C-alpha atoms as a printed R data frame, in Angstrom:
    type eleno elety resid chain resno       x       y       z
1   ATOM     1    CA   UNK     A     1  59.637  84.723 110.278
2   ATOM     2    CA   UNK     A     2  62.805  82.627 110.578
3   ATOM     3    CA   UNK     A     3  65.094  82.883 107.564
4   ATOM     4    CA   UNK     A     4  66.549  79.501 106.631
5   ATOM     5    CA   UNK     A     5  70.040  80.091 105.220
6   ATOM     6    CA   UNK     A     6  72.623  77.591 103.982
7   ATOM     7    CA   UNK     A     7  76.280  78.424 103.318
8   ATOM     8    CA   UNK     A     8  78.101  76.237 100.780
9   ATOM     9    CA   UNK     A     9  81.850  75.734 100.401
10  ATOM    10    CA   UNK     A    10  84.084  73.043  98.963
11  ATOM    11    CA   UNK     A    11  85.271  71.979 102.421
12  ATOM    12    CA   UNK     A    12  85.106  72.886 106.086
13  ATOM    13    CA   UNK     A    13  88.775  72.204 106.742
14  ATOM    14    CA   UNK     A    14  91.110  74.754 108.332
15  ATOM    15    CA   UNK     A    15  91.301  77.889 106.171
16  ATOM    16    CA   UNK     A    16  90.225  81.514 105.980
17  ATOM    17    CA   UNK     A    17  87.132  80.989 103.819
18  ATOM    18    CA   UNK     A    18  85.985  78.136 106.034
19  ATOM    19    CA   UNK     A    19  86.537  80.232 109.149
20  ATOM    20    CA   UNK     A    20  84.308  82.933 107.661
21  ATOM    21    CA   UNK     A    21  81.505  80.356 107.362
22  ATOM    22    CA   UNK     A    22  82.081  79.295 110.960
23  ATOM    23    CA   UNK     A    23  81.777  82.961 111.971
24  ATOM    24    CA   UNK     A    24  78.459  83.241 110.131
25  ATOM    25    CA   UNK     A    25  77.248  80.250 112.133
26  ATOM    26    CA   UNK     A    26  78.339  81.828 115.402
27  ATOM    27    CA   UNK     A    27  77.245  85.411 114.801
28  ATOM    28    CA   UNK     A    28  74.128  85.495 112.625
29  ATOM    29    CA   UNK     A    29  71.208  86.406 114.906
30  ATOM    30    CA   UNK     A    30  69.614  83.053 115.896
31  ATOM    31    CA   UNK     A    31  66.316  84.858 116.504
32  ATOM    32    CA   UNK     A    32  66.223  85.743 112.806
33  ATOM    33    CA   UNK     A    33  68.281  83.078 111.000
34  ATOM    34    CA   UNK     A    34  68.197  79.285 110.988
35  ATOM    35    CA   UNK     A    35  71.755  78.480 109.840
36  ATOM    36    CA   UNK     A    36  73.149  75.395 108.128
37  ATOM    37    CA   UNK     A    37  76.376  74.635 106.275
38  ATOM    38    CA   UNK     A    38  77.168  72.304 103.398
39  ATOM    39    CA   UNK     A    39  80.586  71.102 102.217
40  ATOM    40    CA   UNK     A    40  80.659  69.686  98.706
41  ATOM    41    CA   UNK     A    41  83.895  67.754  99.212
42  ATOM    42    CA   UNK     A    42  85.056  67.094 102.774
43  ATOM    43    CA   UNK     A    43  84.278  67.903 106.381
44  ATOM    44    CA   UNK     A    44  86.812  69.442 108.753
45  ATOM    45    CA   UNK     A    45  87.582  71.267 111.976
46  ATOM    46    CA   UNK     A    46  85.104  74.053 111.263
47  ATOM    47    CA   UNK     A    47  82.374  71.540 110.489
48  ATOM    48    CA   UNK     A    48  82.974  70.115 113.953
49  ATOM    49    CA   UNK     A    49  82.810  73.582 115.505
50  ATOM    50    CA   UNK     A    50  79.519  74.378 113.760
51  ATOM    51    CA   UNK     A    51  77.996  71.069 114.932
52  ATOM    52    CA   UNK     A    52  79.153  71.879 118.467
53  ATOM    53    CA   UNK     A    53  76.937  74.984 118.241
54  ATOM    54    CA   UNK     A    54  73.980  72.656 117.639
55  ATOM    55    CA   UNK     A    55  73.709  73.611 113.952
56  ATOM    56    CA   UNK     A    56  73.388  71.189 111.003
57  ATOM    57    CA   UNK     A    57  76.292  70.426 108.681
58  ATOM    58    CA   UNK     A    58  75.913  68.430 105.443
59  ATOM    59    CA   UNK     A    59  78.847  66.806 103.612
60  ATOM    60    CA   UNK     A    60  78.236  65.507 100.087
61  ATOM    61    CA   UNK     A    61  81.555  63.757  99.358
62  ATOM    62    CA   UNK     A    62  82.138  65.105  95.855
63  ATOM    63    CA   UNK     A    63  83.970  62.716  93.519
64  ATOM    64    CA   UNK     A    64  87.080  63.906  91.625
65  ATOM    65    CA   UNK     A    65  86.381  65.827  88.431
66  ATOM    66    CA   UNK     A    66  82.821  66.695  87.465
67  ATOM    67    CA   UNK     A    67  80.412  64.910  89.804
68  ATOM    68    CA   UNK     A    68  77.026  64.639  88.082
69  ATOM    69    CA   UNK     A    69  75.382  63.398  91.314
70  ATOM    70    CA   UNK     A    70  75.715  66.736  93.085
71  ATOM    71    CA   UNK     A    71  73.062  68.874  91.346
72  ATOM    72    CA   UNK     A    72  70.285  66.404  92.205
73  ATOM    73    CA   UNK     A    73  71.638  65.923  95.746
74  ATOM    74    CA   UNK     A    74  71.664  69.700  96.267
75  ATOM    75    CA   UNK     A    75  68.180  70.115  94.781
76  ATOM    76    CA   UNK     A    76  66.818  67.540  97.247
77  ATOM    77    CA   UNK     A    77  68.744  69.098 100.147
78  ATOM    78    CA   UNK     A    78  67.412  72.596  99.457
79  ATOM    79    CA   UNK     A    79  63.864  71.274  99.213
80  ATOM    80    CA   UNK     A    80  64.079  69.069 102.305
81  ATOM    81    CA   UNK     A    81  65.559  71.866 104.426
82  ATOM    82    CA   UNK     A    82  63.187  74.467 102.891
83  ATOM    83    CA   UNK     A    83  66.062  76.901 102.366
84  ATOM    84    CA   UNK     A    84  65.274  80.589 101.817
85  ATOM    85    CA   UNK     A    85  68.819  81.830 101.099
86  ATOM    86    CA   UNK     A    86  71.711  79.925  99.550
87  ATOM    87    CA   UNK     A    87  75.108  81.588  99.994
88  ATOM    88    CA   UNK     A    88  77.906  80.034  97.904
89  ATOM    89    CA   UNK     A    89  81.625  80.640  98.409
90  ATOM    90    CA   UNK     A    90  84.002  80.488  95.418
91  ATOM    91    CA   UNK     A    91  83.564  78.736  92.103
92  ATOM    92    CA   UNK     A    92  82.714  75.076  92.718
93  ATOM    93    CA   UNK     A    93  79.699  75.706  95.000
94  ATOM    94    CA   UNK     A    94  78.494  78.386  92.559
95  ATOM    95    CA   UNK     A    95  78.727  75.925  89.662
96  ATOM    96    CA   UNK     A    96  76.935  73.054  91.381
97  ATOM    97    CA   UNK     A    97  74.369  74.861  93.534
98  ATOM    98    CA   UNK     A    98  72.987  77.779  91.516
99  ATOM    99    CA   UNK     A    99  70.600  76.000  89.139
100 ATOM   100    CA   UNK     A   100  69.418  73.394  91.706
101 ATOM   101    CA   UNK     A   101  68.689  76.258  94.125
102 ATOM   102    CA   UNK     A   102  66.558  78.072  91.566
103 ATOM   103    CA   UNK     A   103  64.687  74.877  90.636
104 ATOM   104    CA   UNK     A   104  64.107  74.097  94.318
105 ATOM   105    CA   UNK     A   105  62.458  77.451  94.861
106 ATOM   106    CA   UNK     A   106  65.205  79.074  96.945
107 ATOM   107    CA   UNK     A   107  64.239  82.737  97.203
108 ATOM   108    CA   UNK     A   108  67.696  84.408  97.328
109 ATOM   109    CA   UNK     A   109  71.089  83.387  95.957
110 ATOM   110    CA   UNK     A   110  74.215  85.185  97.155
111 ATOM   111    CA   UNK     A   111  77.688  84.339  95.882
112 ATOM   112    CA   UNK     A   112  80.984  85.441  97.461
113 ATOM   113    CA   UNK     A   113  84.266  85.488  95.576
114 ATOM   114    CA   UNK     A   114  87.206  85.205  97.980
115 ATOM   115    CA   UNK     A   115  90.432  84.709  96.065
116 ATOM   116    CA   UNK     A   116  91.522  83.181  92.777
117 ATOM   117    CA   UNK     A   117  94.744  81.361  91.996
118 ATOM   118    CA   UNK     A   118  95.151  83.354  88.816
119 ATOM   119    CA   UNK     A   119  93.472  85.728  86.413
120 ATOM   120    CA   UNK     A   120  92.716  85.285  83.608
121 ATOM   121    CA   UNK     A   121  91.404  81.831  84.510
122 ATOM   122    CA   UNK     A   122  90.528  79.131  81.970
123 ATOM   123    CA   UNK     A   123  88.070  80.391  79.365
124 ATOM   124    CA   UNK     A   124  85.507  77.683  80.189
125 ATOM   125    CA   UNK     A   125  85.528  78.571  83.871
126 ATOM   126    CA   UNK     A   126  85.268  82.313  83.286
127 ATOM   127    CA   UNK     A   127  82.374  81.880  80.834
128 ATOM   128    CA   UNK     A   128  80.579  79.643  83.352
129 ATOM   129    CA   UNK     A   129  81.020  82.126  86.179
130 ATOM   130    CA   UNK     A   130  79.937  85.058  83.994
131 ATOM   131    CA   UNK     A   131  76.753  83.216  82.996
132 ATOM   132    CA   UNK     A   132  75.973  82.021  86.528
133 ATOM   133    CA   UNK     A   133  76.525  85.545  87.867
134 ATOM   134    CA   UNK     A   134  73.328  86.494  86.019
135 ATOM   135    CA   UNK     A   135  71.387  83.784  87.834
136 ATOM   136    CA   UNK     A   136  72.365  84.736  91.405
137 ATOM   137    CA   UNK     A   137  70.830  87.803  93.017
138 ATOM   138    CA   UNK     A   138  74.128  89.426  93.884
139 ATOM   139    CA   UNK     A   139  77.861  88.785  94.107
140 ATOM   140    CA   UNK     A   140  79.979  89.984  96.992
141 ATOM   141    CA   UNK     A   141  83.726  90.497  96.691
142 ATOM   142    CA   UNK     A   142  85.948  90.426  99.775
143 ATOM   143    CA   UNK     A   143  88.262  93.169  98.478
144 ATOM   144    CA   UNK     A   144  88.391  95.859  95.790
145 ATOM   145    CA   UNK     A   145  91.016  93.825  93.908
146 ATOM   146    CA   UNK     A   146  88.709  90.789  93.722
147 ATOM   147    CA   UNK     A   147  85.955  93.032  92.353
148 ATOM   148    CA   UNK     A   148  88.279  94.594  89.783
149 ATOM   149    CA   UNK     A   149  89.373  91.132  88.601
150 ATOM   150    CA   UNK     A   150  85.776  89.954  88.172
151 ATOM   151    CA   UNK     A   151  84.899  93.067  86.167
152 ATOM   152    CA   UNK     A   152  88.042  93.013  84.044
153 ATOM   153    CA   UNK     A   153  88.401  89.325  83.262
154 ATOM   154    CA   UNK     A   154  84.879  87.922  83.552
155 ATOM   155    CA   UNK     A   155  83.074  91.022  82.241
156 ATOM   156    CA   UNK     A   156  80.620  91.010  85.150
157 ATOM   157    CA   UNK     A   157  78.898  94.364  85.467
158 ATOM   158    CA   UNK     A   158  80.302  96.277  88.473
159 ATOM   159    CA   UNK     A   159  76.833  97.124  89.779
160 ATOM   160    CA   UNK     A   160  76.231  93.357  90.188
161 ATOM   161    CA   UNK     A   161  79.139  93.137  92.650
162 ATOM   162    CA   UNK     A   162  79.013  94.467  96.207
163 ATOM   163    CA   UNK     A   163  82.218  94.939  98.198
164 ATOM   164    CA   UNK     A   164  82.065  93.485 101.716
165 ATOM   165    CA   UNK     A   165  85.439  93.235 103.421
166 ATOM   166    CA   UNK     A   166  86.129  90.162 105.522
167 ATOM   167    CA   UNK     A   167  86.146  90.893 109.235
168 ATOM   168    CA   UNK     A   168  87.500  89.403 112.456
169 ATOM   169    CA   UNK     A   169  86.390  89.503 116.066
170 ATOM   170    CA   UNK     A   170  88.048  92.577 117.585
171 ATOM   171    CA   UNK     A   171  86.944  91.866 121.173
172 ATOM   172    CA   UNK     A   172  89.906  91.581 123.585
173 ATOM   173    CA   UNK     A   173  91.041  88.005 124.131
174 ATOM   174    CA   UNK     A   174  92.567  86.567 127.289
175 ATOM   175    CA   UNK     A   175  95.843  84.705 126.945
176 ATOM   176    CA   UNK     A   176  95.810  81.117 128.131
177 ATOM   177    CA   UNK     A   177  99.577  81.013 128.788
178 ATOM   178    CA   UNK     A   178 102.356  83.338 129.894
179 ATOM   179    CA   UNK     A   179 104.520  84.410 126.883
180 ATOM   180    CA   UNK     A   180 107.722  83.331 128.640
181 ATOM   181    CA   UNK     A   181 106.219  79.896 129.308
182 ATOM   182    CA   UNK     A   182 105.200  79.573 125.640
183 ATOM   183    CA   UNK     A   183 108.724  80.512 124.550
184 ATOM   184    CA   UNK     A   184 110.141  77.892 126.866
185 ATOM   185    CA   UNK     A   185 107.707  75.258 125.585
186 ATOM   186    CA   UNK     A   186 108.795  75.991 122.016
187 ATOM   187    CA   UNK     A   187 112.492  75.944 122.963
188 ATOM   188    CA   UNK     A   188 113.063  79.649 122.226
189 ATOM   189    CA   UNK     A   189 115.518  81.653 124.353
190 ATOM   190    CA   UNK     A   190 114.282  84.859 126.063
191 ATOM   191    CA   UNK     A   191 116.704  87.013 124.041
192 ATOM   192    CA   UNK     A   192 115.740  85.628 120.618
193 ATOM   193    CA   UNK     A   193 113.719  87.579 118.066
194 ATOM   194    CA   UNK     A   194 110.761  85.612 116.681
195 ATOM   195    CA   UNK     A   195 109.518  85.904 113.092
196 ATOM   196    CA   UNK     A   196 106.416  83.902 112.269
197 ATOM   197    CA   UNK     A   197 103.904  82.898 109.657
198 ATOM   198    CA   UNK     A   198 100.556  81.258 110.510
199 ATOM   199    CA   UNK     A   199  98.819  79.701 107.511
200 ATOM   200    CA   UNK     A   200  97.966  76.567 105.568
201 ATOM   201    CA   UNK     A   201 101.169  75.158 104.095
202 ATOM   202    CA   UNK     A   202 100.170  75.296 100.437
203 ATOM   203    CA   UNK     A   203 101.846  76.776  97.360
204 ATOM   204    CA   UNK     A   204  99.566  79.830  97.577
205 ATOM   205    CA   UNK     A   205 101.159  81.015 100.826
206 ATOM   206    CA   UNK     A   206 104.712  81.224  99.433
207 ATOM   207    CA   UNK     A   207 106.420  79.986 102.606
208 ATOM   208    CA   UNK     A   208 109.294  78.591 100.541
209 ATOM   209    CA   UNK     A   209 110.339  82.179  99.733
210 ATOM   210    CA   UNK     A   210 110.442  83.038 103.422
211 ATOM   211    CA   UNK     A   211 112.696  80.032 104.029
212 ATOM   212    CA   UNK     A   212 114.980  81.208 101.213
213 ATOM   213    CA   UNK     A   213 115.199  84.594 102.961
214 ATOM   214    CA   UNK     A   214 116.177  83.124 106.338
215 ATOM   215    CA   UNK     A   215 119.976  82.789 105.773
216 ATOM   216    CA   UNK     A   216 120.268  86.491 104.861
217 ATOM   217    CA   UNK     A   217 118.245  87.490 107.938
218 ATOM   218    CA   UNK     A   218 120.328  85.271 110.223
219 ATOM   219    CA   UNK     A   219 123.510  86.846 108.830
220 ATOM   220    CA   UNK     A   220 122.341  90.178 110.319
221 ATOM   221    CA   UNK     A   221 120.297  88.871 113.249
222 ATOM   222    CA   UNK     A   222 121.691  85.469 114.297
223 ATOM   223    CA   UNK     A   223 119.486  85.407 117.412
224 ATOM   224    CA   UNK     A   224 116.280  85.024 115.370
225 ATOM   225    CA   UNK     A   225 113.901  82.053 115.395
226 ATOM   226    CA   UNK     A   226 111.352  81.446 112.630
227 ATOM   227    CA   UNK     A   227 108.027  79.856 113.511
228 ATOM   228    CA   UNK     A   228 106.113  78.139 110.709
229 ATOM   229    CA   UNK     A   229 102.677  77.603 112.229
230 ATOM   230    CA   UNK     A   230 100.207  75.431 110.350
231 ATOM   231    CA   UNK     A   231  99.939  72.273 108.334
232 ATOM   232    CA   UNK     A   232  99.202  71.320 104.745
233 ATOM   233    CA   UNK     A   233 100.235  69.432 101.643
234 ATOM   234    CA   UNK     A   234 103.636  71.157 101.387
235 ATOM   235    CA   UNK     A   235 104.833  70.634 104.949
236 ATOM   236    CA   UNK     A   236 107.209  67.801 104.092
237 ATOM   237    CA   UNK     A   237 108.600  69.675 101.094
238 ATOM   238    CA   UNK     A   238 109.105  72.834 103.153
239 ATOM   239    CA   UNK     A   239 110.884  70.919 105.903
240 ATOM   240    CA   UNK     A   240 113.194  69.482 103.247
241 ATOM   241    CA   UNK     A   241 113.809  72.981 101.849
242 ATOM   242    CA   UNK     A   242 114.820  74.175 105.308
243 ATOM   243    CA   UNK     A   243 117.184  71.206 105.673
244 ATOM   244    CA   UNK     A   244 118.699  71.852 102.219
245 ATOM   245    CA   UNK     A   245 119.374  75.455 103.267
246 ATOM   246    CA   UNK     A   246 121.196  74.221 106.359
247 ATOM   247    CA   UNK     A   247 118.556  75.584 108.718
248 ATOM   248    CA   UNK     A   248 118.377  73.552 111.898
249 ATOM   249    CA   UNK     A   249 115.262  73.098 113.986
250 ATOM   250    CA   UNK     A   250 116.750  75.493 116.551
251 ATOM   251    CA   UNK     A   251 116.286  78.322 114.025
252 ATOM   252    CA   UNK     A   252 113.250  77.174 111.993
253 ATOM   253    CA   UNK     A   253 110.461  75.477 113.948
254 ATOM   254    CA   UNK     A   254 107.554  73.791 112.173
255 ATOM   255    CA   UNK     A   255 104.847  73.658 114.832
256 ATOM   256    CA   UNK     A   256 102.124  71.947 112.815
257 ATOM   257    CA   UNK     A   257  98.500  72.906 113.388
258 ATOM   258    CA   UNK     A   258  98.000  74.928 116.584
259 ATOM   259    CA   UNK     A   259  94.738  75.963 118.170
260 ATOM   260    CA   UNK     A   260  96.483  78.695 120.188
261 ATOM   261    CA   UNK     A   261  97.400  81.010 117.316
262 ATOM   262    CA   UNK     A   262  96.364  84.067 119.357
263 ATOM   263    CA   UNK     A   263  98.999  83.138 121.956
264 ATOM   264    CA   UNK     A   264 101.589  82.472 119.242
265 ATOM   265    CA   UNK     A   265 100.980  85.927 117.771
266 ATOM   266    CA   UNK     A   266 101.696  87.566 121.135
267 ATOM   267    CA   UNK     A   267 105.308  86.359 121.155
268 ATOM   268    CA   UNK     A   268 106.168  87.379 117.574
269 ATOM   269    CA   UNK     A   269 108.293  90.392 116.703
270 ATOM   270    CA   UNK     A   270 107.366  90.272 113.003
271 ATOM   271    CA   UNK     A   271 104.527  88.488 111.202
272 ATOM   272    CA   UNK     A   272 105.150  87.503 107.574
273 ATOM   273    CA   UNK     A   273 102.699  86.576 104.820
274 ATOM   274    CA   UNK     A   274 104.655  85.833 101.605
275 ATOM   275    CA   UNK     A   275 101.581  84.780  99.568
276 ATOM   276    CA   UNK     A   276 101.361  84.523  95.791
277 ATOM   277    CA   UNK     A   277  97.664  85.501  95.775
278 ATOM   278    CA   UNK     A   278  95.116  86.491  98.422
279 ATOM   279    CA   UNK     A   279  91.582  87.727  99.032
280 ATOM   280    CA   UNK     A   280  91.389  89.355 102.460
281 ATOM   281    CA   UNK     A   281  93.515  87.069 104.648
282 ATOM   282    CA   UNK     A   282  92.163  86.641 108.164
283 ATOM   283    CA   UNK     A   283  95.563  85.664 109.555
284 ATOM   284    CA   UNK     A   284  96.977  89.010 108.467
285 ATOM   285    CA   UNK     A   285  94.087  90.879 110.094
286 ATOM   286    CA   UNK     A   286  94.572  88.906 113.320
287 ATOM   287    CA   UNK     A   287  98.296  89.694 113.385
288 ATOM   288    CA   UNK     A   288  97.592  93.396 112.889
289 ATOM   289    CA   UNK     A   289  94.936  93.321 115.615
290 ATOM   290    CA   UNK     A   290  97.506  91.678 117.915
291 ATOM   291    CA   UNK     A   291  99.812  94.689 117.349
292 ATOM   292    CA   UNK     A   292 102.403  92.913 115.246
293 ATOM   293    CA   UNK     A   293 104.628  94.514 112.621
294 ATOM   294    CA   UNK     A   294 103.749  92.781 109.351
295 ATOM   295    CA   UNK     A   295 105.646  92.089 106.126
296 ATOM   296    CA   UNK     A   296 103.362  90.961 103.293
297 ATOM   297    CA   UNK     A   297 103.534  90.547  99.557
298 ATOM   298    CA   UNK     A   298 101.883  93.071  97.268
299 ATOM   299    CA   UNK     A   299  99.205  90.684  95.958
300 ATOM   300    CA   UNK     A   300  95.400  90.663  96.045
301 ATOM   301    CA   UNK     A   301  94.058  92.955  98.731
302 ATOM   302    CA   UNK     A   302  97.216  92.949 100.869
303 ATOM   303    CA   UNK     A   303  98.177  96.408  99.642
304 ATOM   304    CA   UNK     A   304  94.666  97.643 100.493
305 ATOM   305    CA   UNK     A   305  94.671  96.103 103.952
306 ATOM   306    CA   UNK     A   306  98.221  97.252 104.759
307 ATOM   307    CA   UNK     A   307  99.320 100.816 104.103
308 ATOM   308    CA   UNK     A   308 102.878 100.281 102.891
309 ATOM   309    CA   UNK     A   309 105.437 101.892 105.184
310 ATOM   310    CA   UNK     A   310 102.693 102.963 107.614
311 ATOM   311    CA   UNK     A   311 100.898  99.918 109.054
312 ATOM   312    CA   UNK     A   312 103.313  97.357 107.601
313 ATOM   313    CA   UNK     A   313 105.871  96.611 104.899
314 ATOM   314    CA   UNK     A   314 104.948  95.495 101.363
315 ATOM   315    CA   UNK     A   315 107.282  93.468  99.127
316 ATOM   316    CA   UNK     A   316 106.954  91.844  95.720
317 ATOM   317    CA   UNK     A   317 105.983  88.139  95.596
318 ATOM   318    CA   UNK     A   318 108.659  85.493  94.964
319 ATOM   319    CA   UNK     A   319 111.403  87.862  96.172
320 ATOM   320    CA   UNK     A   320 113.329  86.364  99.115
321 ATOM   321    CA   UNK     A   321 115.785  89.274  98.928
322 ATOM   322    CA   UNK     A   322 113.023  91.817  99.539
323 ATOM   323    CA   UNK     A   323 111.589  89.704 102.358
324 ATOM   324    CA   UNK     A   324 115.027  89.501 103.972
325 ATOM   325    CA   UNK     A   325 115.592  93.270 103.735
326 ATOM   326    CA   UNK     A   326 112.139  94.196 105.082
327 ATOM   327    CA   UNK     A   327 112.283  91.748 108.011
328 ATOM   328    CA   UNK     A   328 115.885  92.646 108.884
329 ATOM   329    CA   UNK     A   329 115.106  96.365 108.841
330 ATOM   330    CA   UNK     A   330 112.154  95.910 111.187
331 ATOM   331    CA   UNK     A   331 114.198  93.770 113.580
332 ATOM   332    CA   UNK     A   332 116.787  96.569 113.631
333 ATOM   333    CA   UNK     A   333 114.181  99.301 114.231
334 ATOM   334    CA   UNK     A   334 112.152  98.649 117.398
335 ATOM   335    CA   UNK     A   335 110.782 102.206 117.475
336 ATOM   336    CA   UNK     A   336 109.441 101.886 113.903
337 ATOM   337    CA   UNK     A   337 107.994  98.471 114.788
338 ATOM   338    CA   UNK     A   338 106.087  99.870 117.757
339 ATOM   339    CA   UNK     A   339 104.531 102.641 115.655
340 ATOM   340    CA   UNK     A   340 103.556 100.221 112.870
341 ATOM   341    CA   UNK     A   341 101.998  97.902 115.434
342 ATOM   342    CA   UNK     A   342  99.862 100.700 116.863
343 ATOM   343    CA   UNK     A   343  98.657 101.891 113.459
344 ATOM   344    CA   UNK     A   344  97.970  98.331 112.238
345 ATOM   345    CA   UNK     A   345  95.768  97.616 115.258
346 ATOM   346    CA   UNK     A   346  93.840 100.872 114.804
347 ATOM   347    CA   UNK     A   347  93.267 100.069 111.116
348 ATOM   348    CA   UNK     A   348  91.725  96.677 111.854
349 ATOM   349    CA   UNK     A   349  89.419  98.145 114.502
350 ATOM   350    CA   UNK     A   350  88.207 100.852 112.126
351 ATOM   351    CA   UNK     A   351  87.807  98.844 108.893
352 ATOM   352    CA   UNK     A   352  87.877  95.071 109.423
353 ATOM   353    CA   UNK     A   353  85.689  94.175 112.385
354 ATOM   354    CA   UNK     A   354  83.466  91.099 112.374
355 ATOM   355    CA   UNK     A   355  80.553  93.200 113.665
356 ATOM   356    CA   UNK     A   356  80.779  95.443 110.601
357 ATOM   357    CA   UNK     A   357  80.928  92.448 108.240
358 ATOM   358    CA   UNK     A   358  77.944  90.734 109.855
359 ATOM   359    CA   UNK     A   359  75.852  93.919 109.785
360 ATOM   360    CA   UNK     A   360  76.536  94.377 106.071
361 ATOM   361    CA   UNK     A   361  75.590  90.789 105.213
362 ATOM   362    CA   UNK     A   362  72.507  90.907 107.435
363 ATOM   363    CA   UNK     A   363  71.366  94.069 105.653
364 ATOM   364    CA   UNK     A   364  72.061  92.472 102.263
365 ATOM   365    CA   UNK     A   365  70.120  89.296 103.100
366 ATOM   366    CA   UNK     A   366  67.095  91.184 104.399
367 ATOM   367    CA   UNK     A   367  67.005  93.633 101.499
368 ATOM   368    CA   UNK     A   368  67.179  90.888  98.855
369 ATOM   369    CA   UNK     A   369  64.602  88.739 100.619
370 ATOM   370    CA   UNK     A   370  62.205  91.670 101.041
371 ATOM   371    CA   UNK     A   371  62.424  92.420  97.298
372 ATOM   372    CA   UNK     A   372  61.621  88.803  96.424
373 ATOM   373    CA   UNK     A   373  58.649  88.722  98.776
374 ATOM   374    CA   UNK     A   374  57.327  91.988  97.299
375 ATOM   375    CA   UNK     A   375  57.616  90.633  93.752
376 ATOM   376    CA   UNK     A   376  55.676  87.522  94.689
């Protein structure tokens, strides 16, 4: 029997959560699963990629604030598509989809919590999530820290929450461009060090603190270029911050969105993720897989993904001074960098593969569905 499964998120724009949904579309066994995706708010690059696979994508165009149209629209969608499993990602899809899914006769409800801006959250939101957690069949958390936060702040019973780490494709990739050619295209001299961050340019990612650290790094390593790869709401503000700090575009390069992040990673000496909060960031895993020395903030699951001082450096959030020291020390220590790179790559292969993640979700889906069929 084909299992009809629908994944719901707020959007399908560029981001880690959205990429996870795209990976479900690409890697769930098509002989077993009939996949579809639904974005409550807006479409995006990953919606286009899923459609290119020949799979359906639904976009509901949620209005600002509470949109009372959505529950009925979702109820009709679940019924029309005869969905067996609804898998929601983060709070808004959980809020809007859970009750309509039950009323529409959806057999299994799975909810994944990725990352939260803050804990404790608003009381109304935490009460809603605690109540809805009793309606879904199971909750998955993408890191131990996410699970601990749900237990501590929302009082969800730990046995209701299953840990499934995010994973990335660990198969070797073939570069589409020679590193020296990519350097030349970006205007970077052969002798320059390159420090980079690849992420959405939002407040969550803390890129402003990296920019504040740049002058201190350049004082020790003047032949360093900083690549800010990605786009987002804060790009203009970050470019202004760089200008205010006297950082010219020969030292700090804003590349905008790039589809060749794997090639970008190959030319970096140090990868930085100065986030204020995280779940299990895919960009960090990809940098580690690419054998890059990483400097990340001690937030969310970062300190569980990276072994501090072993497979990377950990610093406190909002501390440009600590970022500057950690990056400068790694640029001064090529032997330490090489060892960190090796250990980081080994860690991703052993713990954070996409194959492992997909096997765990496949087992979860089948187990929950089998229980429902037995009960009926």
